[in-house]
Coordinates of C-alpha atoms in Angstrom, one line a residue:
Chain A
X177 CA -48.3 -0.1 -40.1
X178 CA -50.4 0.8 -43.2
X179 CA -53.0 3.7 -42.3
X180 CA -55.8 4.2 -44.4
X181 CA -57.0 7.3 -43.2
X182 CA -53.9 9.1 -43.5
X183 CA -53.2 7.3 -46.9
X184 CA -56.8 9.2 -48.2
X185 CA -55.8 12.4 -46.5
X186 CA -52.6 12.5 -48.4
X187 CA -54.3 11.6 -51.4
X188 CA -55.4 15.0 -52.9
X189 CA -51.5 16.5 -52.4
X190 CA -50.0 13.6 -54.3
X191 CA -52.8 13.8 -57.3
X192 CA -51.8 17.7 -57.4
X193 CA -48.3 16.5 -57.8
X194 CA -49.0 14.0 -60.4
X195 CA -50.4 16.6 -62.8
X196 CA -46.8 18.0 -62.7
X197 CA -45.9 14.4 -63.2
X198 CA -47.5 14.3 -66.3
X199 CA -46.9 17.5 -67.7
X200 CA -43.5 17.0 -67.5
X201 CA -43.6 13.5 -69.5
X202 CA -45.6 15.1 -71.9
X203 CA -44.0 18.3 -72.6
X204 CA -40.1 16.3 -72.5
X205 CA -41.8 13.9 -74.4
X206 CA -42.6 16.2 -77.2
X207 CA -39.1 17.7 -76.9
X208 CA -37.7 14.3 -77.5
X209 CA -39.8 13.6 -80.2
X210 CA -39.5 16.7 -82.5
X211 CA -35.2 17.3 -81.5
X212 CA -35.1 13.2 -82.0
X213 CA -36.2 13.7 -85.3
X214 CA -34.2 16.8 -86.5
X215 CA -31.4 14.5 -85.3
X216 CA -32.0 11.9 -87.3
X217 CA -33.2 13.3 -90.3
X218 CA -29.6 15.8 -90.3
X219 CA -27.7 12.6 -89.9
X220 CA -29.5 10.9 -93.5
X221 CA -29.5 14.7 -95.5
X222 CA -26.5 16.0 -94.2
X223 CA -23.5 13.2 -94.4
X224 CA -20.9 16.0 -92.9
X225 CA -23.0 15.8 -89.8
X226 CA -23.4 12.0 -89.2
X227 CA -20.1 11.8 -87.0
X228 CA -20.6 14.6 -84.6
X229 CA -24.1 13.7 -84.3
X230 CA -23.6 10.2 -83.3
X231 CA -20.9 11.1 -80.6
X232 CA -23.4 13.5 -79.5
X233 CA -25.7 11.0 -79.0
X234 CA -23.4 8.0 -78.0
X235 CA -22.2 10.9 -75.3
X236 CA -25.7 11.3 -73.9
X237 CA -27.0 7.8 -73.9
X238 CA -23.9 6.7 -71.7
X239 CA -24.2 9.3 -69.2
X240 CA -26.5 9.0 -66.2
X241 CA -29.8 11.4 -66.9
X242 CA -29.4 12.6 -62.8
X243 CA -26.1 14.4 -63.5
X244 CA -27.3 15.4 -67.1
X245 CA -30.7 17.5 -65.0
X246 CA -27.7 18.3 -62.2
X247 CA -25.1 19.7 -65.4
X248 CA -28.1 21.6 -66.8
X249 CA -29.4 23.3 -63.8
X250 CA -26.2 24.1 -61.9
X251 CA -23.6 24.7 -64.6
X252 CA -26.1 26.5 -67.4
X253 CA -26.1 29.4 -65.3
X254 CA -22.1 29.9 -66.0
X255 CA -22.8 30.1 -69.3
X256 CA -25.7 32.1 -68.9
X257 CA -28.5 29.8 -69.4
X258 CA -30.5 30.4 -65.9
X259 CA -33.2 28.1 -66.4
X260 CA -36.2 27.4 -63.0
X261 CA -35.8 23.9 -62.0
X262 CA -38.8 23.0 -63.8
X263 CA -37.8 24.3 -67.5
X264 CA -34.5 22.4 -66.7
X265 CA -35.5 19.6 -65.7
X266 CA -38.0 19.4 -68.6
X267 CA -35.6 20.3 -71.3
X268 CA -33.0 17.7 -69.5
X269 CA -35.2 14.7 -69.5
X270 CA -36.5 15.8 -73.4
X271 CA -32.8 15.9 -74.8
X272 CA -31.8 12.8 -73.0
X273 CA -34.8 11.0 -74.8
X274 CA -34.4 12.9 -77.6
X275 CA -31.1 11.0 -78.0
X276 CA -33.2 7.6 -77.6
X277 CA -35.7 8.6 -80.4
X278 CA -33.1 9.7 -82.9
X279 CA -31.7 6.3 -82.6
X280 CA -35.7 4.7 -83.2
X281 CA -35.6 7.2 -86.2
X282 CA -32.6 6.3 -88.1
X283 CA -33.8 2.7 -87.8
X284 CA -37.7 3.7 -89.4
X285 CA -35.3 5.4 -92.0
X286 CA -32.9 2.5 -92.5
X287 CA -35.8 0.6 -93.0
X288 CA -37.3 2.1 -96.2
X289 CA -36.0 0.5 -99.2
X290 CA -33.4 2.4 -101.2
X291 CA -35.5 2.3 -104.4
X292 CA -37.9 4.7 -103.0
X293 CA -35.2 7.7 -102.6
X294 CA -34.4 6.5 -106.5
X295 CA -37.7 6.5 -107.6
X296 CA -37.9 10.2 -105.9
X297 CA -34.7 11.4 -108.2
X298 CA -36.4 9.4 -111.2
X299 CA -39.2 12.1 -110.2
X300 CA -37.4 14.8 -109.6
X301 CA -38.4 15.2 -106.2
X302 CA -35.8 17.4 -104.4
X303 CA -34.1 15.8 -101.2
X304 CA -35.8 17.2 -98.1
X305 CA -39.4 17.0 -100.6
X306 CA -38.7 13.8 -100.6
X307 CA -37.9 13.1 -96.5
X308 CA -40.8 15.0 -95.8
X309 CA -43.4 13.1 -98.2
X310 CA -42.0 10.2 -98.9
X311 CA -39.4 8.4 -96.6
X312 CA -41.1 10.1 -93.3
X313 CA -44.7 9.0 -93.8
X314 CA -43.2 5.3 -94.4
X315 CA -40.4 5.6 -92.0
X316 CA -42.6 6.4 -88.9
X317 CA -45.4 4.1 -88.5
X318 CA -43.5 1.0 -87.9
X319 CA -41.5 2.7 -85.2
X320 CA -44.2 4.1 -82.9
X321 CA -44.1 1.0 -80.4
X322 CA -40.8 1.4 -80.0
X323 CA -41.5 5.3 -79.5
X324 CA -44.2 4.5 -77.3
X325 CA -41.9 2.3 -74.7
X326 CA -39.4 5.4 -74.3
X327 CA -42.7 7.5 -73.7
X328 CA -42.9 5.0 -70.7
X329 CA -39.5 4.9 -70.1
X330 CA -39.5 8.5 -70.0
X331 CA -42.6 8.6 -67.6
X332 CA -40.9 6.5 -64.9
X333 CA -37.5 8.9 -65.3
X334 CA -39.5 11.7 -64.3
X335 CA -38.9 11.2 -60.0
X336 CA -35.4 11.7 -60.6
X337 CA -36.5 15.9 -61.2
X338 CA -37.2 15.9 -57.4
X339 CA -33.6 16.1 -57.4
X340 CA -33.9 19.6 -58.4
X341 CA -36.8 20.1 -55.7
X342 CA -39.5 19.9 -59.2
X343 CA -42.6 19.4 -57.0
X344 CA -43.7 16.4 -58.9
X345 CA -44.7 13.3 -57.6
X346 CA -42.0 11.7 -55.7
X347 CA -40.6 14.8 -54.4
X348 CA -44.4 15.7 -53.0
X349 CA -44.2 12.3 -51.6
X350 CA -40.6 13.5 -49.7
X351 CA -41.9 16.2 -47.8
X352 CA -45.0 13.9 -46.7
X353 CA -42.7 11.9 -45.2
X354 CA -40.4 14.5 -44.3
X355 CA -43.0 16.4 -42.3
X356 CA -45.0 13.5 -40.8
X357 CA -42.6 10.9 -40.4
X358 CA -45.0 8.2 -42.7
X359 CA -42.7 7.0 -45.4
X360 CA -44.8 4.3 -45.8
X361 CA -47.9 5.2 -47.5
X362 CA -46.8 8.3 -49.8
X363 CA -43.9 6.1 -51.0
X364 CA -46.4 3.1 -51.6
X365 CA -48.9 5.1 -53.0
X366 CA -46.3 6.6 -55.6
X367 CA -44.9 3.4 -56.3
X368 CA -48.6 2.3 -57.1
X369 CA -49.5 5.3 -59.3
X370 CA -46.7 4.6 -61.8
X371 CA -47.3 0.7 -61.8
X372 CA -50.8 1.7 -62.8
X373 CA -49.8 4.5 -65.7
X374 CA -47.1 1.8 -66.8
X375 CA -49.1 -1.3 -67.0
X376 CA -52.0 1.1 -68.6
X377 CA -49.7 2.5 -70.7
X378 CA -48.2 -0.6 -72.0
X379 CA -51.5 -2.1 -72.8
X380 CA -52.6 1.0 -74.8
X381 CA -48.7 0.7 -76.7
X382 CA -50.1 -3.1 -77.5
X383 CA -53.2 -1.9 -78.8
X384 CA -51.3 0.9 -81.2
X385 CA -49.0 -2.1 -82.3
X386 CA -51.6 -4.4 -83.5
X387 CA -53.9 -1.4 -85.2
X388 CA -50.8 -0.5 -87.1
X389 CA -49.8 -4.2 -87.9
X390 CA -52.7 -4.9 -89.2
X391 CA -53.2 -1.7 -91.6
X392 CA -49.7 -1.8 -92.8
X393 CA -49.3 -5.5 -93.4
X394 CA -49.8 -6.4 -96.6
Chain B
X539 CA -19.2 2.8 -84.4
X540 CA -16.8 -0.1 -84.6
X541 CA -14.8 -2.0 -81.7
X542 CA -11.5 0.1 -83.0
X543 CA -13.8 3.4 -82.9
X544 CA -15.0 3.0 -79.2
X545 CA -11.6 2.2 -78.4
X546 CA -10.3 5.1 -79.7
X547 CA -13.5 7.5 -78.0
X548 CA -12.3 5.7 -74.7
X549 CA -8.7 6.5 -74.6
X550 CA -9.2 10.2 -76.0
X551 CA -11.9 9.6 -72.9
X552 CA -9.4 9.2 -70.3
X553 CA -6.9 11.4 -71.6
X554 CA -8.6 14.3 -71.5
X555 CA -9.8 12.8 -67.6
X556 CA -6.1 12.2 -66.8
X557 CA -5.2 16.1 -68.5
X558 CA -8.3 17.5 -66.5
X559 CA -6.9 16.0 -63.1
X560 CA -3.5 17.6 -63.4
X561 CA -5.1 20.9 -63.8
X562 CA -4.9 23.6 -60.5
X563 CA -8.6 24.1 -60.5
X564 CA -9.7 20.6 -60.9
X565 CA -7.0 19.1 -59.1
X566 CA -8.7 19.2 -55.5
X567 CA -11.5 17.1 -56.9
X568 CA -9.7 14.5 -57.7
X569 CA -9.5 12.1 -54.3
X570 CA -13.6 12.6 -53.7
X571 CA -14.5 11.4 -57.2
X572 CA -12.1 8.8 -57.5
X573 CA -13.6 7.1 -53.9
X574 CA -17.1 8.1 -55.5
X575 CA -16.2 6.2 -58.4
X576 CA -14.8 3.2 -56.7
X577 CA -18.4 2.6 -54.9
X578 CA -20.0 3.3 -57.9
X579 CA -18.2 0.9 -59.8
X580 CA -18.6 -1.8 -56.5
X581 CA -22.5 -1.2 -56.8
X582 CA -22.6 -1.8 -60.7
X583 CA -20.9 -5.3 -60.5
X584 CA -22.7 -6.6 -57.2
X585 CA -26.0 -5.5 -58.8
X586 CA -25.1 -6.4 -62.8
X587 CA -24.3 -10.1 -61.1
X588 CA -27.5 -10.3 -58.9
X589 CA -29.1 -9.1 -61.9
X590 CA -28.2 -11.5 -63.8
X591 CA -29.2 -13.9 -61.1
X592 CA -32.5 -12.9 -61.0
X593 CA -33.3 -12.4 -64.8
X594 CA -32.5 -16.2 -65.5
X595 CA -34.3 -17.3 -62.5
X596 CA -37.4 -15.4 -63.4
X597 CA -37.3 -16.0 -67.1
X598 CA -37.1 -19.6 -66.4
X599 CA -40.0 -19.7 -63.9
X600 CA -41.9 -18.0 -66.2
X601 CA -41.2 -20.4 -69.3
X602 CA -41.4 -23.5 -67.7
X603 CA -42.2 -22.9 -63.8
X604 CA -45.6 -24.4 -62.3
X605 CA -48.1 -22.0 -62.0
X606 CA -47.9 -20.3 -58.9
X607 CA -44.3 -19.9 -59.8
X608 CA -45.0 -18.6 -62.9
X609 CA -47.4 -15.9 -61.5
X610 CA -44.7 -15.0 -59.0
X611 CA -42.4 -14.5 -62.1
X612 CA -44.8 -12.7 -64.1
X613 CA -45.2 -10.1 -60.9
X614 CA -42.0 -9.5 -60.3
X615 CA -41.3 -8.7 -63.6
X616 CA -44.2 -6.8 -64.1
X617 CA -44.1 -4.2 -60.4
X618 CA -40.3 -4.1 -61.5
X619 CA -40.3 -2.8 -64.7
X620 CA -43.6 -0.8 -64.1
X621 CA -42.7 1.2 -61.3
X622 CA -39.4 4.0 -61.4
X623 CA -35.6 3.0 -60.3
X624 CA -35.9 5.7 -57.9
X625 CA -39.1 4.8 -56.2
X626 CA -38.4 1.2 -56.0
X627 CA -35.3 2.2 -53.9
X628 CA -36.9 4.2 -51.7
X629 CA -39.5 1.7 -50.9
X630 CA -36.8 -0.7 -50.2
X631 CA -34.5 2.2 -47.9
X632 CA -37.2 3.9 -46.1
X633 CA -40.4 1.7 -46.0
X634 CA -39.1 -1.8 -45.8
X635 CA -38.2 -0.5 -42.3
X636 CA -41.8 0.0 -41.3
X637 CA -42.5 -3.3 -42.6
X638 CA -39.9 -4.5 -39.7
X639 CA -37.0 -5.4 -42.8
X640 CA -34.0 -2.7 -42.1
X641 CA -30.9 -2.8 -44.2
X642 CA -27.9 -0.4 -45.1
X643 CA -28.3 2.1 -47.9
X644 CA -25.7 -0.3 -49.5
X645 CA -27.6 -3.2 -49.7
X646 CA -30.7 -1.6 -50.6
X647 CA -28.7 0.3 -53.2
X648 CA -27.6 -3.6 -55.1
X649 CA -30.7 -5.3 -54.1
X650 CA -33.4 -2.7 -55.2
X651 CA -31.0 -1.5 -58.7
X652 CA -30.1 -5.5 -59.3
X653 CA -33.9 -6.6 -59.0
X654 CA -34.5 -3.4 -61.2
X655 CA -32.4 -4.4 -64.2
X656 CA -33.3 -8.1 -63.4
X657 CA -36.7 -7.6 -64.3
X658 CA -35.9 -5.9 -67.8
X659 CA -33.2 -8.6 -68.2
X660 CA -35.6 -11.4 -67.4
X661 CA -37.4 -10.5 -70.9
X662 CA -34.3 -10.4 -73.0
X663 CA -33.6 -14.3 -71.3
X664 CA -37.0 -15.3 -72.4
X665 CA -36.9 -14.0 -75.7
X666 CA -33.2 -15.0 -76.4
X667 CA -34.2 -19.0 -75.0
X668 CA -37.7 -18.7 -77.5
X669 CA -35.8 -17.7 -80.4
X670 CA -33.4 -20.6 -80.3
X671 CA -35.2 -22.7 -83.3
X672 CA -38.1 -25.4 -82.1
X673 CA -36.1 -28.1 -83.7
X674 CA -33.6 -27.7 -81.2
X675 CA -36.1 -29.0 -78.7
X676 CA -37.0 -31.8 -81.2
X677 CA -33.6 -32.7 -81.6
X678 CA -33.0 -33.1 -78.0
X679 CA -36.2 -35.2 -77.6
X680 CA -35.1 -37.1 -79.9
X681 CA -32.1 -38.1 -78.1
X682 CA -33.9 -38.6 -75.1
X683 CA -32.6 -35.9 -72.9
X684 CA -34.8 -34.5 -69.9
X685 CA -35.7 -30.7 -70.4
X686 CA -33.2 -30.2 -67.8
X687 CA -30.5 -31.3 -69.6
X688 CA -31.8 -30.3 -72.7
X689 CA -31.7 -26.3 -71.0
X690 CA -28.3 -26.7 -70.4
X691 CA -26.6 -28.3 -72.7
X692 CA -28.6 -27.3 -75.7
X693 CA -30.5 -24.8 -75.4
X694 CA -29.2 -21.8 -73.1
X695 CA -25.7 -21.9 -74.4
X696 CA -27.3 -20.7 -78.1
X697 CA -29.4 -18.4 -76.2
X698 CA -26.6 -17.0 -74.5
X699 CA -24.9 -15.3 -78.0
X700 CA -28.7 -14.0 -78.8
X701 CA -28.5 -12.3 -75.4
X702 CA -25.3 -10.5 -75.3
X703 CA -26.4 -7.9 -77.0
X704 CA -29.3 -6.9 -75.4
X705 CA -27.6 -7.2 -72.0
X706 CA -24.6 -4.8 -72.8
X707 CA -27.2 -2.0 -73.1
X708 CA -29.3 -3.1 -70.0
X709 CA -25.2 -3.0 -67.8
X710 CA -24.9 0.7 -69.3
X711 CA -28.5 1.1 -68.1
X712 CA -27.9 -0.2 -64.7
X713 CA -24.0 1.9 -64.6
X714 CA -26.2 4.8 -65.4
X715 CA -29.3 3.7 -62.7
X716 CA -26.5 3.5 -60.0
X717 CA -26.4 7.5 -59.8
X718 CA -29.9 7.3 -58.5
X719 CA -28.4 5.7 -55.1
X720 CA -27.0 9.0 -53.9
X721 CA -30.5 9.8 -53.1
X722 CA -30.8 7.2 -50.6
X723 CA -27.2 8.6 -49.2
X724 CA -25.0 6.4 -50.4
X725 CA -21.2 7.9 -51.5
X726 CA -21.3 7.1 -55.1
X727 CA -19.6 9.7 -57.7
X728 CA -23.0 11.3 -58.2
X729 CA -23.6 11.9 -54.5
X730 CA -19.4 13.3 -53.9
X731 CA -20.2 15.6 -56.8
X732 CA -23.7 16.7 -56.0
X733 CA -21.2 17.1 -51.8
X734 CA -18.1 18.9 -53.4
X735 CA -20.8 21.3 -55.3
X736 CA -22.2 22.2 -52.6
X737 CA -19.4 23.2 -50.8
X738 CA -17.1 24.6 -53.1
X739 CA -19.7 25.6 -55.8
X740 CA -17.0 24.9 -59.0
X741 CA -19.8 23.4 -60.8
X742 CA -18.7 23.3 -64.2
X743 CA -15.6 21.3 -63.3
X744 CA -16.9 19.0 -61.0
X745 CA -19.5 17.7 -63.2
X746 CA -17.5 18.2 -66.3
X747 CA -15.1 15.1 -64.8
X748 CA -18.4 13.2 -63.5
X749 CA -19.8 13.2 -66.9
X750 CA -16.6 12.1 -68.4
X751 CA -16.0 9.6 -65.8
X752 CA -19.4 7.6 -66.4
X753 CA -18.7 7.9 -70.5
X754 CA -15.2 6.5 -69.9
X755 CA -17.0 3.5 -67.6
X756 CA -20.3 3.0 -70.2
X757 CA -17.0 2.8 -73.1
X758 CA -15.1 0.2 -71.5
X759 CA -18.8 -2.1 -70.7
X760 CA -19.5 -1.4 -74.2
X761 CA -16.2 -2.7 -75.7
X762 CA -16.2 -5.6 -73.0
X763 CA -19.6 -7.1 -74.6
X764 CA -18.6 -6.1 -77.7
X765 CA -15.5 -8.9 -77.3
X766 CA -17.9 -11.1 -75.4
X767 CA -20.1 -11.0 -78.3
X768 CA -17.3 -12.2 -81.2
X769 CA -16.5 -14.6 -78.9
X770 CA -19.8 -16.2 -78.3
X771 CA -20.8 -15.6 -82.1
X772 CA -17.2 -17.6 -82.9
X773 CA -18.3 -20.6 -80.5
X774 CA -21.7 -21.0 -82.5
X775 CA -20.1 -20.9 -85.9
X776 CA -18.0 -23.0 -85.0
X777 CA -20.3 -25.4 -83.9
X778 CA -22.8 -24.9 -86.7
X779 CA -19.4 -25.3 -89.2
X780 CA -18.1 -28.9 -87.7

């Protein structure tokens, strides 16, 4: 039933797969971070944009992320935008996170008192001197746990890529099985790696937490 | 946005769905996505209500089970929400076999996406049954009621408004997981549009109507909890009022 031997031999295949794994999370992850932000800080500085911008994101959060990769990768190409199933399936998982974070954002935003964007005008800061230095350095810190779960979230979104034949982890673990009939171990073993990276992952999120509870608890 | 917004974003939803399907080149589509749809919808609510099942057994067994309950609890949550959606049902379709278990794609499709959203679901129980205050509890010693009793009458029903909330998003995230089951062959809308692409290769309007069918079915679960909610909120005024 469970065959060690094969299990090892597979082994060095499904590591080479993981480091697609995690460049994917990483790289979408960084997408979502930095467009998750431009969302969010458009919605505070520019009120004309706070309606299309929350449909936008309303729109993605309610749609499955499999047919957002499929809508990327099949029907870009009719408008021109002939992406490799990699870059799609990258810049797919990044924007539906993206929508995510810029939701995590405009509550770090929400959460800065009022009087600080008056005490910028008493100044004479201008209004994107005053997102950049002041609301964003205060805005953020209380929000990166909550960043940090959609970085996990994200992480254990990333099989769905083998969908578009990305040779990451799960889809590595497919053609195992495919070609030698074993489901069994590649699928376990898969299953295994992420519980590891997530448990691992949440721990390190629990350690970030308390650090910046404790320096920003006065 | 407001209950009257979503509303409104819903039934500009399915019109432009119902204009789309009247159209020559979409028309032909029609039939397949509408039977994908039906499964997809049949998945969502035998899963959401074995979900449901299973996060309110789990939070309890790991609030107030013995121990080797509560361990059992704690690892179920734990493998569940650690591993991926699509993994998970893969293990259950084509491992489970090996293991001597065999089942449909069907009901590894409600078993391994309930059990998925369960085990994110079984946190928001706990944390909606710990924030009810501690002088609940008191209050229910007090009057001598068992902890049994005291769950039930007292204790769950308050939770229940604290956990509305939090379970309309995790039934949008389980709607939304269901796609994943046309990998393990099942005929949800994902799987007839991923089949009607490949054949006829109108991408654009195939998954233009996909997309808009799963926003028009995430609207009408968001405006349903939305009413649950003011409803739930209205019993517990009303209750903290007399």
């Amino acid at each position: 039933m469970w065959d060690w031997a094969f299990a090892l031999e597979i082994l060095p295949t499904l590591a080479k797969a993981a480091v697609v794994t995690v460049q994917v999370t990483v790289l979408g992850f960084l997408i979502a971070l930095v467009v998750g932000l431009m969302l969010a800080a458009c919605r505070v500085m520019l009120p004309g944009t706070r309606f299309p911008i929350s449909l936008l994101v309303e729109l993605i959060r309610s749609t499955p992320l499999l047919i957002q990769i499929f809508f990327l990768y099949f029907v870009g190409p009719s408008f021109g935008l002939t992406l490799d199933a990699l870059t799609a399936g990258i810049l797919a998982v990044g924007l539906h996170y993206a929508a995510y974070c810029s939701e995590v954002y405009r509550a770090g935003f929400e959460s800065v008192p009022r009087g600080q964007w008056e005490a910028s005008v008493a100044l004479n800061l201008g209004r994107w001197t005053t997102l950049r230095d002041i609301i964003i350095p205060q805005a953020i810190p209380p929000v990166v746990p909550a960043l940090g779960n959609y970085l996990v979230a994200l992480f254990k979104e990333t099989p769905l890529l083998s969908a578009i034949a990305v040779m990451e982890l799960m889809q590595s673990a497919k053609i195992i099985g495919s070609q030698t009939f074993r489901y069994n171990e590649p699928i376990t073993l898969v299953g295994l790696f992420f519980l590891v990276m997530s448990l691992a992952s949440a721990w390190a999120i629990r350690r970030v937490e308390t650090g910046i509870n404790r320096r920003y608890k006065r | 946005m407001g209950i009257r917004g979503l509303a409104g974003v819903l039934f500009l939803t399915v019109a432009v769905i119902w204009y789309l399907s009247g159209l020559e080149g979409y028309k032909i589509f029609v039939p397949g996505l509408a039977q994908g749809a039906a499964m997809t919808l049949q998945i969502t609510a035998a899963a959401a209500v074995l979900a449901v099942i299973a996060a309110i057994t789990a939070a309890l067994s790991k609030l107030y089970g013995p121990a080797p309950l509560r361990w059992l609890a704690i690892t179920y949550i734990e493998v569940f929400r650690g591993t991926s959606a699509l993994v998970q049902l893969f293990w259950l379709y084509f491992v489970l076999p090996v293991f001597g278990i065999t089942m449909e794609a069907y009901e590894a499709a409600v078993l391994g996406i309930g059990l998925n959203i369960g085990a994110y679901g079984a946190e928001v129980v706990r944390g909606a049954i710990i924030s009810v205050p501690r002088g609940q509890w008191e209050a229910t010693i007090a009057l001598n009621m068992t902890r049994a009793q005291a769950l039930r009458r007292i204790i769950l029903p308050q939770a229940f408004a604290a956990m509305i909330p939090p379970w309309g998003n995790l039934f949008i995230e389980l709607l939304k997981t269901t796609a994943l089951v046309s990998m393990i062959t099942l005929g949800d809308l994902a799987f007839r549009a991923q089949q009607m692409n490949q054949t006829t290769m109108k991408t654009v309007q195939i998954f233009t109507l996909v997309l808009l069918i799963y926003l028009a079915m995430s609207l009408a679960i968001t405006i349903g909890m939305r009413v649950l909610e003011h409803r739930a909120a209205r019993g517990i005024l009303r209750a903290r009022a007399a």
